[in-house]
Coordinates of C-alpha atoms and ligand atoms in Angstrom, one line a residue:
M1 CA 0.0 0.0 0.0
S2 CA 1.4 3.2 -0.8
K3 CA 2.2 5.8 2.0
T4 CA -0.5 9.0 2.7
K5 CA 1.5 11.7 1.1
I6 CA 1.8 15.0 3.0
L7 CA 3.0 18.4 1.6
V8 CA 4.4 20.3 4.6
T9 CA 4.8 24.2 3.8
G10 CA 6.9 25.9 5.8
G11 CA 8.5 22.3 6.4
T12 CA 12.3 23.8 7.2
G13 CA 10.9 26.3 9.4
Y14 CA 10.8 25.7 13.4
I15 CA 7.5 24.2 14.0
G16 CA 7.4 22.7 10.5
S17 CA 10.6 20.8 10.8
H18 CA 9.6 19.1 14.1
A19 CA 6.2 18.1 12.5
A20 CA 7.7 16.6 9.7
V21 CA 10.1 14.4 11.8
E22 CA 7.1 12.9 13.4
L23 CA 5.4 12.2 10.5
I24 CA 8.0 10.5 8.9
Q25 CA 8.7 8.2 12.0
A26 CA 4.9 7.6 12.1
G27 CA 4.9 6.4 8.5
Y28 CA 3.8 9.4 6.3
E29 CA 5.4 10.5 2.8
V30 CA 6.4 14.2 3.6
E31 CA 7.4 16.6 0.8
I32 CA 8.4 19.9 2.0
L33 CA 7.6 23.3 0.1
D34 CA 9.6 26.7 1.7
N35 CA 11.2 29.9 0.0
L36 CA 13.8 29.5 2.7
Y37 CA 13.2 32.9 3.8
N38 CA 13.4 32.0 7.5
S39 CA 15.0 28.8 7.5
K40 CA 17.9 27.0 6.2
I41 CA 18.3 24.1 3.4
E42 CA 20.5 22.3 6.0
V43 CA 17.5 21.4 7.9
L44 CA 16.7 18.8 5.5
G45 CA 20.0 16.7 6.3
R46 CA 19.0 17.1 9.8
I47 CA 15.6 15.5 9.3
E48 CA 16.9 12.8 7.5
E49 CA 19.8 12.4 10.3
I50 CA 17.0 12.1 12.6
T51 CA 14.6 10.0 10.7
G52 CA 16.6 8.3 7.9
V53 CA 14.5 9.9 5.2
K54 CA 15.2 13.3 3.0
P55 CA 12.2 14.6 2.3
R56 CA 11.7 16.2 -1.2
F57 CA 12.0 19.7 -1.3
Y58 CA 10.4 22.3 -3.4
D59 CA 12.2 26.0 -3.0
V60 CA 9.1 27.7 -3.7
D61 CA 7.4 30.8 -2.7
L62 CA 3.5 30.4 -1.9
R63 CA 2.9 33.9 -3.6
D64 CA 4.5 32.2 -7.0
A65 CA 1.0 30.7 -8.5
E66 CA 2.4 29.2 -11.1
A67 CA 5.2 27.6 -9.4
L68 CA 3.1 26.2 -6.6
A69 CA 0.9 24.8 -9.5
K70 CA 3.9 22.7 -10.9
V71 CA 4.4 21.1 -7.6
F72 CA 0.8 20.4 -7.5
A73 CA 0.8 18.8 -11.0
E74 CA 3.5 16.7 -10.1
N75 CA 2.2 15.0 -7.2
K76 CA -1.3 13.7 -5.8
F77 CA -1.6 14.8 -2.2
D78 CA -3.3 13.3 0.3
A79 CA -3.1 16.3 2.5
V80 CA -1.4 19.8 3.3
I81 CA -0.1 21.0 6.6
H82 CA 0.3 24.7 6.4
F83 CA 3.1 26.1 8.4
A84 CA 4.3 28.8 5.7
G85 CA 4.1 32.1 6.7
L86 CA 5.7 35.4 8.6
K87 CA 5.4 35.5 12.1
A88 CA 7.1 38.7 13.6
V89 CA 4.3 40.7 15.7
G90 CA 6.3 43.7 15.7
E91 CA 7.3 43.8 12.2
S92 CA 3.8 42.9 10.9
V93 CA 2.6 46.4 12.7
E94 CA 5.4 48.2 10.4
Q95 CA 4.7 46.4 6.9
P96 CA 1.1 45.2 7.2
L97 CA 0.5 44.9 3.6
R98 CA 3.7 42.9 3.5
Y99 CA 1.9 40.3 6.0
Y100 CA -1.6 40.5 4.4
E101 CA 0.2 39.7 0.9
N102 CA 2.6 36.7 2.3
N103 CA 0.3 35.3 4.5
V104 CA -3.3 35.8 3.3
G105 CA -2.4 35.8 -0.3
G106 CA 0.0 32.7 -0.4
T107 CA -2.9 30.8 1.8
V108 CA -5.3 31.9 -1.4
N109 CA -2.8 30.5 -3.9
L110 CA -2.4 27.4 -2.0
L111 CA -6.2 27.1 -1.3
E112 CA -6.8 27.6 -5.4
C113 CA -4.2 24.9 -6.4
M114 CA -5.7 22.6 -3.9
E115 CA -9.1 23.2 -5.7
E116 CA -7.8 22.7 -8.9
Y117 CA -5.6 19.3 -8.0
G118 CA -8.5 17.9 -5.6
V119 CA -6.6 18.2 -2.5
K120 CA -9.6 18.7 0.1
R121 CA -7.8 18.3 3.1
I122 CA -5.4 21.1 5.2
V123 CA -4.0 21.4 8.8
F124 CA -3.4 24.9 9.4
S125 CA -1.1 26.5 12.0
S126 CA -3.1 29.5 13.7
S127 CA -2.6 31.2 16.9
A128 CA -4.1 32.1 20.2
T129 CA -3.5 35.6 19.2
V130 CA -6.9 35.4 17.4
Y131 CA -8.7 35.4 20.6
G132 CA -7.9 39.3 21.0
V133 CA -9.2 40.1 24.3
Q134 CA -11.2 38.0 26.4
E135 CA -13.1 38.2 29.7
S136 CA -11.5 35.2 31.0
P137 CA -7.6 34.2 30.5
K138 CA -8.8 30.6 29.7
Y139 CA -9.2 30.3 25.9
V140 CA -11.8 28.3 24.9
E141 CA -12.4 27.4 21.2
S142 CA -15.9 28.5 21.5
M143 CA -15.2 32.0 22.3
K144 CA -15.8 34.7 19.7
T145 CA -12.6 35.2 17.6
G146 CA -11.5 38.5 15.4
G147 CA -11.9 41.4 18.4
E148 CA -9.2 43.3 19.5
I149 CA -6.4 41.5 17.6
S150 CA -3.3 43.4 18.5
S151 CA -1.4 42.8 15.1
P152 CA -1.5 42.7 11.6
Y153 CA 0.1 39.3 12.3
G154 CA -2.8 38.1 14.0
K155 CA -5.3 39.5 11.6
T156 CA -4.0 37.4 9.1
K157 CA -4.3 34.1 11.2
Y158 CA -8.0 35.5 11.9
M159 CA -8.5 36.3 8.1
I160 CA -7.2 32.9 7.2
E161 CA -9.2 30.8 9.8
E162 CA -12.3 32.9 7.8
I163 CA -11.1 32.0 4.5
L164 CA -11.0 28.0 5.7
K165 CA -14.3 28.3 6.6
D166 CA -16.0 29.9 3.7
T167 CA -14.1 27.6 1.5
A168 CA -15.5 24.2 3.7
T169 CA -18.8 26.1 3.1
A170 CA -18.5 26.2 -0.4
D171 CA -17.3 22.9 -0.7
P172 CA -18.8 20.0 1.5
E173 CA -15.9 17.5 0.5
F174 CA -13.1 20.3 1.6
S175 CA -12.2 20.1 5.3
A176 CA -9.7 21.8 7.4
T177 CA -8.4 21.4 10.9
I178 CA -7.4 24.8 12.8
L179 CA -4.7 24.4 15.4
R180 CA -4.3 27.5 17.5
Y181 CA -0.7 27.1 19.0
F182 CA 0.0 28.9 22.3
N183 CA 3.4 29.5 22.9
P184 CA 6.2 26.9 21.5
V185 CA 9.1 26.5 23.3
G186 CA 12.2 24.0 23.1
A187 CA 13.8 22.2 20.8
H188 CA 14.2 18.3 19.2
P189 CA 15.7 16.3 21.8
S190 CA 18.6 15.3 19.5
G191 CA 19.8 18.8 19.3
L192 CA 19.7 18.8 15.6
L193 CA 16.8 21.1 15.0
G194 CA 15.4 24.3 17.3
E195 CA 14.7 27.6 16.5
D196 CA 17.6 29.3 14.5
P197 CA 19.7 31.1 17.0
N198 CA 20.9 33.2 14.1
D199 CA 17.7 34.7 13.5
K200 CA 16.7 38.0 15.0
P201 CA 15.0 36.9 17.7
N202 CA 10.9 38.2 18.4
N203 CA 10.1 35.7 21.0
L204 CA 11.0 35.2 24.4
M205 CA 12.9 31.9 24.3
P206 CA 15.0 32.7 21.3
I207 CA 16.0 36.1 23.1
I208 CA 16.9 34.0 26.5
M209 CA 19.1 31.9 23.8
K210 CA 21.0 34.8 23.0
V211 CA 21.5 36.4 26.4
A212 CA 23.1 32.9 27.2
T213 CA 25.3 33.0 24.5
G214 CA 26.2 36.5 25.3
E215 CA 25.3 38.0 22.2
I216 CA 22.7 39.7 23.9
A217 CA 23.8 41.8 27.1
E218 CA 20.8 40.9 29.1
L219 CA 17.0 40.3 29.1
S220 CA 14.5 43.0 29.2
V221 CA 11.5 41.8 31.0
Y222 CA 8.5 43.7 29.7
G223 CA 7.2 44.8 33.1
D224 CA 6.5 43.3 36.6
D225 CA 3.5 45.3 37.6
Y226 CA 0.9 43.0 36.1
P227 CA -2.1 41.6 37.8
T228 CA -0.2 38.3 38.4
P229 CA 1.4 36.8 41.1
D230 CA 5.0 37.6 40.4
G231 CA 4.0 40.6 38.4
T232 CA 5.1 39.4 35.3
C233 CA 3.0 38.3 32.1
I234 CA 1.8 34.6 32.0
R235 CA 1.5 32.6 29.4
D236 CA 1.1 28.8 27.9
Y237 CA 4.3 27.3 26.8
I238 CA 4.4 24.3 24.9
H239 CA 7.0 22.3 24.0
V240 CA 7.7 22.0 20.4
V241 CA 7.6 18.3 20.2
D242 CA 4.3 18.1 21.9
L243 CA 3.0 20.5 19.5
A244 CA 4.3 18.5 16.4
K245 CA 2.4 15.6 17.8
G246 CA -0.6 17.2 17.9
H247 CA -0.5 17.8 13.7
L248 CA -0.1 13.9 13.9
A249 CA -3.1 13.5 15.8
A250 CA -5.1 16.1 13.9
L251 CA -4.1 14.5 10.7
D252 CA -5.3 11.1 12.1
K253 CA -8.7 12.3 13.2
M254 CA -9.9 15.0 10.3
D255 CA -13.4 15.3 10.5
E256 CA -16.0 16.7 7.8
G257 CA -16.0 20.7 7.4
V258 CA -13.7 22.7 10.3
Q259 CA -12.7 21.7 13.1
I260 CA -10.4 23.9 15.6
Y261 CA -8.2 23.1 18.3
N262 CA -6.0 24.7 21.0
L263 CA -2.8 23.2 21.4
G264 CA -1.6 24.3 24.4
S265 CA -0.8 22.6 28.0
G266 CA -3.4 24.7 30.3
H267 CA -0.9 25.8 32.5
G268 CA 0.0 29.5 32.8
T269 CA 3.9 30.1 33.4
S270 CA 5.3 33.7 33.9
V271 CA 8.3 35.3 32.6
A272 CA 9.8 35.3 35.8
E273 CA 9.2 31.7 36.3
I274 CA 10.6 30.6 32.7
V275 CA 13.8 32.5 33.8
K276 CA 13.8 30.6 37.0
A277 CA 13.7 27.2 35.0
F278 CA 16.3 28.3 32.8
N279 CA 18.8 29.1 35.5
I280 CA 17.9 25.9 37.1
A281 CA 18.6 23.9 33.7
S282 CA 21.7 25.6 32.7
G283 CA 23.3 26.6 36.2
M284 CA 23.6 30.1 35.3
E285 CA 22.3 33.4 36.3
L286 CA 20.6 35.0 33.1
P287 CA 21.0 38.4 33.4
Y288 CA 18.0 40.5 33.2
R289 CA 16.4 43.9 33.7
V290 CA 12.7 44.9 34.3
V291 CA 11.9 47.7 31.7
A292 CA 8.7 49.0 30.6
R293 CA 5.5 47.1 29.5
R294 CA 5.2 46.1 26.2
A295 CA 2.6 47.7 23.8
G296 CA -0.2 45.0 23.1
D297 CA 0.9 42.3 26.0
L298 CA -2.1 40.7 27.9
A299 CA -1.2 39.8 31.6
E300 CA -2.3 36.2 31.2
F301 CA -3.5 33.9 28.8
F302 CA -3.5 30.0 28.7
A303 CA -5.2 27.5 26.8
D304 CA -8.3 25.3 27.6
P305 CA -7.0 22.3 25.9
T306 CA -9.7 19.8 27.0
L307 CA -11.3 19.5 23.5
A308 CA -8.1 18.7 21.7
A309 CA -7.9 16.0 24.6
E310 CA -10.9 14.7 24.0
K311 CA -11.6 14.6 19.8
L312 CA -7.9 14.1 18.8
G313 CA -6.6 12.2 22.2
W314 CA -3.5 14.6 22.1
K315 CA -2.1 16.3 25.2
T316 CA 1.0 17.7 26.1
E317 CA 3.6 15.3 27.7
L318 CA 6.6 17.5 28.0
S319 CA 7.7 19.9 30.7
I320 CA 9.1 23.4 30.9
G321 CA 12.2 21.8 32.2
D322 CA 12.2 19.5 29.4
A323 CA 12.1 22.3 26.9
M324 CA 14.8 24.6 29.1
R325 CA 17.1 20.8 28.7
D326 CA 16.1 20.6 25.1
T327 CA 16.7 24.2 24.0
L328 CA 20.5 24.2 25.8
N329 CA 21.4 20.6 24.0
Y330 CA 20.6 22.5 21.0
L331 CA 22.9 25.2 21.6
E332 CA 25.4 23.2 22.5
K333 CA 24.9 21.1 19.4
Q334 CA 25.0 24.1 17.2
G335 CA 28.8 24.7 18.7
L336 CA 27.5 27.7 21.1
S337 CA 28.8 27.9 24.7
L338 CA 27.3 29.6 27.5
R339 CA 28.7 33.0 28.6
Q340 CA 30.6 32.7 31.8
Ligands
NAD1 P1 9.1 29.9 10.8 O1 9.5 31.1 10.3 O2 10.8 29.2 11.6 O3 8.8 28.9 9.8 C1 7.7 29.2 8.9 C2 8.5 28.8 7.6 O4 7.8 29.6 6.4 C3 10.3 29.3 7.3 O5 10.7 28.5 6.7 C4 9.8 30.5 6.4 O6 10.9 30.3 5.4 C5 8.8 29.9 5.5 N1 7.8 30.9 4.6 C6 7.3 32.4 4.8 N2 7.1 32.6 4.1 C7 6.8 31.8 2.7 C8 6.2 31.9 1.5 N3 5.5 32.9 1.2 N4 6.2 31.0 0.8 C9 6.9 29.9 1.5 N5 7.5 29.8 2.5 C10 7.2 30.6 3.2 O7 8.0 30.2 12.1 P2 7.5 28.6 12.9 O8 7.6 29.2 13.9 O9 8.0 27.5 12.5 O10 6.2 29.2 12.7 C11 5.6 28.3 12.0 C12 3.8 28.4 11.8 O11 3.2 28.7 12.9 C13 3.8 30.0 11.0 O12 2.7 30.0 10.4 C14 3.5 30.7 12.4 O13 2.7 32.0 12.3 C15 2.6 29.6 13.5 N6 2.8 30.2 14.5 C16 4.1 30.3 15.5 C17 4.1 30.4 16.6 C18 5.5 30.7 17.4 O14 5.8 31.3 18.6 N7 6.5 30.2 16.7 C19 2.9 30.4 17.5 C20 1.7 30.4 16.6 C21 1.6 30.1 15.4
WQD2 C1 6.4 36.0 25.9 C2 6.3 36.8 27.2 C3 6.2 39.0 27.1 C4 10.2 39.1 25.1 C5 3.6 36.2 20.5 C6 2.6 36.3 19.3 C7 1.5 34.7 19.6 C8 2.5 33.7 19.1 C9 3.4 33.8 19.8 C10 2.4 33.4 17.1 C11 5.4 37.8 27.1 C12 7.6 38.5 27.7 C13 9.1 38.7 25.7 C14 11.3 39.8 25.9 C15 10.0 39.9 27.7 N1 3.1 33.6 17.9 N2 8.8 38.9 26.9 N3 10.9 40.0 27.1 O1 4.1 37.8 22.7 O2 3.1 35.6 24.3 O3 3.1 35.8 21.7 O4 4.5 34.9 20.3 O5 1.6 33.3 16.6 O6 1.0 35.5 18.3 O7 1.8 37.3 19.7 O8 5.2 36.1 22.8 O9 7.6 35.4 23.0 O10 7.0 37.3 22.3 O11 6.7 37.0 24.6 O12 9.6 40.0 29.0 O13 12.4 40.2 25.2 O14 7.9 37.2 27.3 O15 6.0 40.3 27.6 O16 4.8 38.2 28.5 P1 3.9 36.6 23.1 P2 6.3 36.6 23.0

């Protein structure tokens, strides 16, 4: 019997590469499409080192409809997992059109190809950011989305979710699973895959990695006067391997129409607790300074992961400590040493 063939867009990126590994290890045939804007071709060799399989790769930009159609013409994909997109929140405020063109425009091209070539299933990387501001910090899938989303990046995720719903309404055979990620952290336990520390960091963990190696002098903690127990913001950090496994569960359990799941641990962790966990795992004292709040930050939010547990049989298994250990191992394997 031939293997189920999956197109992974953004598959050389941080989350996509981990998902590619899990898919290959579960017996799927994986092909990766990426324009390498925010990832490196070496990732393919790393995936091969871990799994023994080097996925076929297309250096294609989703905005290039002609090149994309060629990929679909050459293959019969059973499903698409769609990670490709720009993700820097601050940058999206400065360059909104670029974000709408890349994320929304790229997805429309992808969906058009899927329609033309009869590919009916997609799993999409959405984000907890689509919840915007809610009455409760515990986000449930049934909450209304789209209100007070703080960035154009977040709005692209909301818009794509709506586009997927409309596509499913128009075509009863089309099905989409929307996965709303909370805050991905950690690295592959092999130390071969992780969030590339060479890139300009935007999120907390990549910045901590650069502070740990001495490339950045200190961590700026954005505010300690929030209404939380230690005054720093609370988020739901999820190990990237747990997150990757959520995609397997989503593919295995694809249903008719549109399904939406939170992928988070259900537990909130503060910035101060993250720093403490990093110090325990590394044995170093991460230098930090409390600075003013960052515009748009919410004091606290975390996932209600009940639906994913019930319907997908998925829940997180790894801890913040595991994420710190794997991040440190990844740094070491990249030849980066911790500051003295
Ligand atoms: P990443 O930047 O590491 O990976 C995204 C990949 O998409 C990159 O390899 C990039 O080169 C590629 N890409 C971007 N635009 C493209 C285009 N037009 N055509 C082809 N390839 C393109 O990011 P990630 O952290 O792995 O995130 C993957 C997905 O998950 C993104 O859609 C992101 O918005 C979403 N997400 C990420 C987080 C997070 O904190 N990392 C949280 C929630 C959702
Ligand atoms: C985490 C916490 C900061 C940097 C963003 C997107 C969201 C999703 C994940 C894609 C916050 C604090 C951070 C620093 C700090 N991405 N912090 N000093 O803002 O929760 O979510 O990434 O979909 O959509 O909005 O993640 O990693 O930027 O911040 O104190 O130098 O760390 O205030 O509380 P965030 P983050």
